[in-house]
Short mmCIF file of C-alpha atoms in Angstrom, two decimals:
data_model
loop_
_atom_site.label_atom_id
_atom_site.label_comp_id
_atom_site.label_asym_id
_atom_site.label_seq_id
_atom_site.Cartn_x
_atom_site.Cartn_y
_atom_site.Cartn_z
CA MET A 1 -0.52 -0.34 0.12
CA ASN A 2 2.16 3.27 -1.35
CA LYS A 3 0.91 6.80 0.81
CA ALA A 4 -1.50 8.09 -2.34
CA THR A 5 -3.55 4.62 -2.10
CA LEU A 6 -4.67 5.90 1.74
CA PRO A 7 -6.49 8.65 0.99
CA LYS A 8 -8.09 7.16 -1.50
CA ARG A 9 -9.81 4.19 0.10
CA THR A 10 -10.49 6.21 3.74
CA LEU A 11 -13.00 8.51 0.74
CA LEU A 12 -14.43 5.49 -1.03
CA LEU A 13 -15.62 4.17 2.48
CA TRP A 14 -16.88 7.62 3.89
CA GLN A 15 -18.74 7.99 0.30
CA ILE A 16 -20.69 4.51 0.63
CA ARG A 17 -21.15 5.30 3.97
CA VAL A 18 -22.75 8.17 3.16
CA VAL A 19 -24.68 7.33 -0.19
CA MET A 20 -26.52 4.68 2.03
CA LEU A 21 -27.19 6.49 4.87
CA THR A 22 -29.33 8.90 2.27
CA ALA A 23 -30.26 6.97 -0.60
CA LEU A 24 -30.57 3.65 1.29
CA LEU A 25 -31.97 5.25 4.34
CA VAL A 26 -30.10 2.27 6.21
CA THR A 27 -30.23 3.38 10.26
CA VAL A 28 -27.59 5.27 11.42
CA SER A 29 -27.01 2.91 14.91
CA LEU A 30 -27.82 0.05 12.47
CA LEU A 31 -24.66 0.71 10.36
CA TYR A 32 -21.06 0.27 11.72
CA SER A 33 -17.73 0.18 10.44
CA SER A 34 -14.63 -2.33 11.33
CA ALA A 35 -14.04 -0.48 15.00
CA TRP A 36 -10.88 -2.07 15.39
CA GLN A 37 -9.55 -0.27 12.01
CA PHE A 38 -11.69 2.67 11.59
CA LEU A 39 -11.59 4.08 15.05
CA THR A 40 -9.83 6.82 13.85
CA ILE A 41 -9.84 10.97 14.36
CA VAL A 42 -10.13 11.40 10.67
CA ALA A 43 -12.56 8.40 10.39
CA TYR A 44 -14.97 10.33 13.07
CA VAL A 45 -14.23 13.95 11.79
CA LEU A 46 -15.39 12.23 8.21
CA GLY A 47 -18.74 11.01 9.76
CA ILE A 48 -17.65 7.09 8.92
CA THR A 49 -17.79 6.43 12.65
CA ASN A 50 -19.48 7.98 15.07
CA ILE A 51 -17.46 7.48 18.23
CA ASP A 52 -15.56 10.03 19.55
CA PRO A 53 -11.78 8.02 19.75
CA LEU A 54 -10.42 11.39 21.87
CA LYS A 55 -13.71 10.94 24.14
CA TYR A 56 -13.27 7.60 25.09
CA ASP A 57 -9.25 7.07 24.69
CA LEU A 58 -9.73 5.02 21.56
CA LEU A 59 -6.90 5.50 19.23
CA PHE A 60 -6.30 3.32 16.38
CA GLU A 61 -3.84 4.96 14.01
CA ARG A 62 -2.04 2.64 13.24
CA PHE A 63 -4.52 0.81 11.79
CA LEU A 64 -4.42 3.85 9.03
CA ASN A 65 -0.70 4.44 9.06
CA PRO A 66 0.68 5.07 5.46
CA GLU A 67 3.73 3.01 6.38
CA ARG A 68 1.38 0.27 6.92
CA ILE A 69 2.99 -2.39 4.59
CA THR A 70 -0.49 -4.33 4.06
CA MET A 71 -3.92 -2.91 2.70
CA PRO A 72 -6.36 -2.66 6.08
CA ASP A 73 -9.37 -4.52 5.99
CA ILE A 74 -12.84 -2.75 5.28
CA ASP A 75 -15.46 -3.81 7.04
CA ILE A 76 -19.04 -2.39 6.77
CA ASP A 77 -22.17 -4.22 9.14
CA PHE A 78 -25.60 -3.81 7.31
CA GLU A 79 -29.13 -5.18 7.63
CA TYR A 80 -29.49 -7.87 6.75
CA THR A 81 -32.14 -7.32 4.30
CA LYS A 82 -30.39 -4.52 3.34
CA ARG A 83 -26.92 -6.13 1.65
CA ASP A 84 -28.03 -6.64 -1.69
CA GLN A 85 -28.89 -2.65 -2.15
CA VAL A 86 -25.56 -2.03 -1.15
CA ILE A 87 -24.30 -4.30 -3.48
CA SER A 88 -26.10 -2.36 -5.42
CA TYR A 89 -25.64 0.89 -5.43
CA VAL A 90 -21.26 -0.09 -5.37
CA LYS A 91 -21.82 -1.56 -9.06
CA GLU A 92 -23.89 1.30 -9.86
CA ARG A 93 -21.79 3.45 -9.00
CA TYR A 94 -18.26 2.22 -9.87
CA GLY A 95 -19.24 0.22 -12.83
CA ILE A 96 -20.34 -3.46 -13.21
CA LYS A 97 -17.09 -4.64 -14.87
CA LYS A 98 -14.98 -3.37 -11.70
CA VAL A 99 -17.07 -4.68 -8.83
CA ALA A 100 -17.21 -8.11 -7.97
CA ASN A 101 -17.77 -10.71 -5.71
CA ILE A 102 -15.15 -12.88 -4.71
CA MET A 103 -14.28 -16.31 -5.94
CA THR A 104 -13.92 -19.14 -3.23
CA PHE A 105 -13.59 -22.89 -4.01
CA GLY A 106 -15.49 -25.60 -1.96
CA THR A 107 -13.55 -27.85 -0.85
CA LEU A 108 -14.60 -32.21 -0.97
CA GLY A 109 -14.81 -32.95 2.76
CA ALA A 110 -15.48 -36.33 4.58
CA ARG A 111 -19.15 -36.65 3.42
CA GLN A 112 -19.12 -34.93 0.05
CA VAL A 113 -16.29 -37.16 -1.30
CA ILE A 114 -18.10 -40.48 0.06
CA ARG A 115 -21.15 -39.35 -1.57
CA ASP A 116 -19.68 -38.34 -4.87
CA VAL A 117 -17.16 -41.26 -5.42
CA GLY A 118 -19.77 -43.13 -4.51
CA LYS A 119 -21.65 -42.02 -7.21
CA ALA A 120 -18.99 -42.94 -9.58
CA LEU A 121 -18.35 -46.17 -8.74
CA ASN A 122 -22.17 -46.87 -8.73
CA VAL A 123 -22.55 -47.97 -5.31
CA ASP A 124 -25.72 -48.37 -3.58
CA THR A 125 -26.80 -45.29 -2.89
CA ASN A 126 -28.22 -47.19 0.36
CA LEU A 127 -25.26 -48.05 1.74
CA ILE A 128 -23.42 -44.72 0.50
CA ASP A 129 -25.87 -42.67 3.16
CA ARG A 130 -25.56 -45.14 5.77
CA LEU A 131 -21.54 -44.65 5.51
CA SER A 132 -22.08 -40.83 5.43
CA ASN A 133 -24.59 -40.74 8.77
CA LEU A 134 -21.28 -42.70 10.35
CA LEU A 135 -19.07 -40.14 9.71
CA ASP A 136 -18.17 -36.68 12.31
CA PRO A 137 -18.33 -33.96 9.08
CA LYS A 138 -15.70 -32.28 11.75
CA MET A 139 -12.89 -35.06 11.20
CA SER A 140 -11.71 -35.67 8.36
CA LEU A 141 -11.74 -39.49 6.91
CA LYS A 142 -8.19 -40.59 8.40
CA ASP A 143 -9.96 -39.35 11.91
CA ASN A 144 -13.12 -40.86 11.12
CA LEU A 145 -11.18 -44.56 11.16
CA SER A 146 -10.83 -44.48 14.90
CA ASN A 147 -14.85 -44.67 14.96
CA LYS A 148 -15.42 -48.82 15.61
CA PHE A 149 -18.48 -48.45 13.64
CA VAL A 150 -16.55 -46.82 10.68
CA ASN A 151 -14.16 -49.11 10.70
CA GLU A 152 -16.79 -51.71 11.21
CA PHE A 153 -18.92 -50.84 8.43
CA ILE A 154 -15.90 -50.64 5.85
CA THR A 155 -14.36 -53.77 6.45
CA THR A 156 -17.00 -55.99 5.91
CA ASN A 157 -18.13 -54.47 2.81
CA LYS A 158 -15.84 -54.60 -0.21
CA ASP A 159 -17.64 -51.82 -2.08
CA ILE A 160 -17.68 -49.64 0.63
CA LYS A 161 -14.14 -50.06 1.39
CA ARG A 162 -12.62 -49.36 -2.28
CA VAL A 163 -14.72 -46.11 -2.09
CA TYR A 164 -13.25 -45.71 1.37
CA GLN A 165 -10.05 -46.19 0.19
CA VAL A 166 -10.57 -43.88 -3.23
CA SER A 167 -11.62 -41.21 -0.89
CA PHE A 168 -8.81 -40.84 0.84
CA LYS A 169 -7.00 -39.95 -1.96
CA LEU A 170 -9.55 -37.06 -2.90
CA GLU A 171 -10.60 -35.32 0.32
CA GLY A 172 -9.60 -31.76 0.31
CA LEU A 173 -9.80 -31.06 -3.28
CA LYS A 174 -11.25 -27.96 -4.53
CA ARG A 175 -14.93 -29.37 -5.96
CA HIS A 176 -16.67 -26.56 -7.43
CA ILE A 177 -16.40 -22.59 -7.39
CA SER A 178 -18.60 -20.63 -4.94
CA THR A 179 -19.11 -16.75 -3.50
CA HIS A 180 -17.09 -15.47 -0.94
CA ALA A 181 -20.06 -14.95 1.99
CA ALA A 182 -19.07 -11.41 2.20
CA GLY A 183 -15.94 -9.73 0.02
CA VAL A 184 -16.36 -7.43 -2.78
CA VAL A 185 -13.73 -6.81 -5.10
CA ILE A 186 -13.71 -2.91 -6.33
CA SER A 187 -11.36 -2.01 -8.81
CA SER A 188 -10.98 1.30 -10.54
CA VAL A 189 -10.60 -0.27 -13.84
CA CYS A 190 -12.30 -2.69 -15.34
CA LEU A 191 -11.15 -6.22 -13.48
CA ASP A 192 -10.78 -8.29 -15.93
CA ASP A 193 -7.53 -5.76 -17.26
CA VAL A 194 -6.28 -7.36 -14.25
CA ILE A 195 -7.52 -10.72 -13.73
CA PRO A 196 -9.50 -13.37 -15.12
CA VAL A 197 -13.27 -13.14 -14.12
CA CYS A 198 -15.94 -15.60 -14.63
CA ASN A 199 -19.65 -15.70 -14.45
CA ASN A 200 -21.26 -18.32 -11.51
CA ALA A 201 -25.19 -17.68 -12.63
CA GLY A 202 -25.67 -14.34 -13.97
CA GLU A 203 -23.08 -13.13 -11.14
CA LEU A 204 -19.64 -11.44 -11.64
CA LEU A 205 -16.81 -13.16 -9.88
CA THR A 206 -12.97 -12.57 -9.91
CA GLY A 207 -11.34 -15.81 -11.56
CA VAL A 208 -8.72 -15.66 -8.02
CA THR A 209 -9.54 -16.26 -4.63
CA MET A 210 -9.11 -13.54 -2.34
CA GLU A 211 -5.91 -14.28 -0.61
CA TYR A 212 -4.31 -13.15 -4.11
CA LEU A 213 -5.91 -9.54 -5.01
CA GLU A 214 -4.12 -7.79 -2.77
CA ASP A 215 -1.09 -8.45 -4.01
CA LEU A 216 -2.53 -7.34 -7.52
CA GLY A 217 -3.35 -4.00 -5.86
CA LEU A 218 -7.49 -4.61 -5.69
CA LEU A 219 -9.61 -3.13 -3.11
CA LYS A 220 -10.85 -6.04 -0.83
CA MET A 221 -14.60 -4.47 0.87
CA ASP A 222 -16.59 -6.60 3.36
CA PHE A 223 -20.51 -6.41 3.45
CA LEU A 224 -21.75 -8.11 5.89
CA GLY A 225 -24.94 -8.38 6.49
CA LEU A 226 -26.21 -9.26 9.98
CA LYS A 227 -29.47 -10.86 10.88
CA ASN A 228 -29.21 -9.07 14.52
CA LEU A 229 -29.67 -5.75 13.01
CA THR A 230 -32.60 -6.38 10.69
CA ILE A 231 -34.27 -7.87 14.24
CA ILE A 232 -33.17 -4.19 16.45
CA ASP A 233 -34.73 -2.06 13.35
CA ASN A 234 -37.43 -4.36 13.27
CA ILE A 235 -38.44 -4.11 17.11
CA LEU A 236 -37.02 0.13 17.00
CA ASN A 237 -39.95 -0.11 14.07
CA ASP A 238 -42.84 -1.42 16.11
CA ILE A 239 -42.04 0.95 19.08
CA LYS A 240 -42.01 3.79 16.96
CA ALA A 241 -45.25 2.55 15.41
CA TYR A 242 -46.74 2.10 18.91
CA LEU A 243 -46.32 5.47 19.95
CA SER A 244 -47.44 7.41 17.45
CA ASN A 245 -50.61 6.04 18.36
CA ASN A 246 -49.81 5.49 22.52
CA ASN A 247 -48.62 8.54 24.64
CA VAL A 248 -46.63 6.16 27.40
CA ILE A 249 -46.04 1.79 27.27
CA SER A 250 -47.02 0.45 29.89
CA ILE A 251 -45.32 -2.61 32.09
CA LYS A 252 -47.70 -5.10 30.33
CA GLU A 253 -46.16 -4.29 26.68
CA ILE A 254 -42.34 -4.10 28.37
CA ILE A 255 -42.52 -7.32 28.54
CA LYS A 256 -44.69 -8.14 25.78
CA PHE A 257 -41.53 -6.29 23.53
CA TYR A 258 -39.28 -8.15 25.17
CA LYS A 259 -40.67 -11.60 24.94
CA LYS A 260 -40.75 -10.66 21.37
CA CYS A 261 -37.33 -9.80 20.73
CA LYS A 262 -36.16 -12.93 22.76
CA PHE A 263 -38.49 -15.21 20.35
CA LEU A 264 -36.55 -13.51 17.14
CA GLN A 265 -33.05 -13.57 18.83
CA ASN A 266 -33.79 -17.14 19.52
CA LYS A 267 -35.05 -17.70 15.43
CA SER A 268 -32.32 -15.58 14.37
CA LEU A 269 -29.96 -18.40 16.23
CA THR A 270 -31.39 -21.21 14.91
CA GLU A 271 -31.30 -20.21 11.28
#
């Protein structure tokens, strides 16, 4: 990162934030920048953050140091239902050929590789299902061998044993292209002039994964859609709607709102 890049990156973040607050009507309290990177005097003066770093002794200027070798990440949290609007604005503002989601690779995990190999070898799906259910998806195929039930099932069936042997060699390999959950890359020129790009279901994706983007001088931003922010916004809107018809909130109504909040919170955690 050179010294000329830092102001441009900071102003770009400011511009996105301002537009999100005005054009898209994103509530101020529901729009945050990554606190540990942008709680700085510059960010506060520009309105990127709304916490006074001098008042609360939160000085993290090292993250905006022009001498910093690597570029700082930029994370912005939005309401879950507003994320698509944010990305649409960025594409419209900077050009659809200059903005793309970041490609990732889905890999062959323990269960997935067993299913794929079993299908390729035309093994009975009932047997594959039984083996898959025995496997712990958080463990590798090698570690799963410590499970006596897995071991017994493999040794008593030659087809399953063959599937396991082949899967053992393929586990961990890249299986398919996917989209990064939050990452978006923004370029000053058309992305296909800098990196390969690909089309995934009508969506422009970088043709390389995120670990290569910084070395190529591209800006990576994380647009995070948080369900908790949407829940907060919904509750605030409910309170405003109630207050517009009633001057006072009773104890019963407070309890009612609290229960609703807990219900929505539990629901989001289970989704």
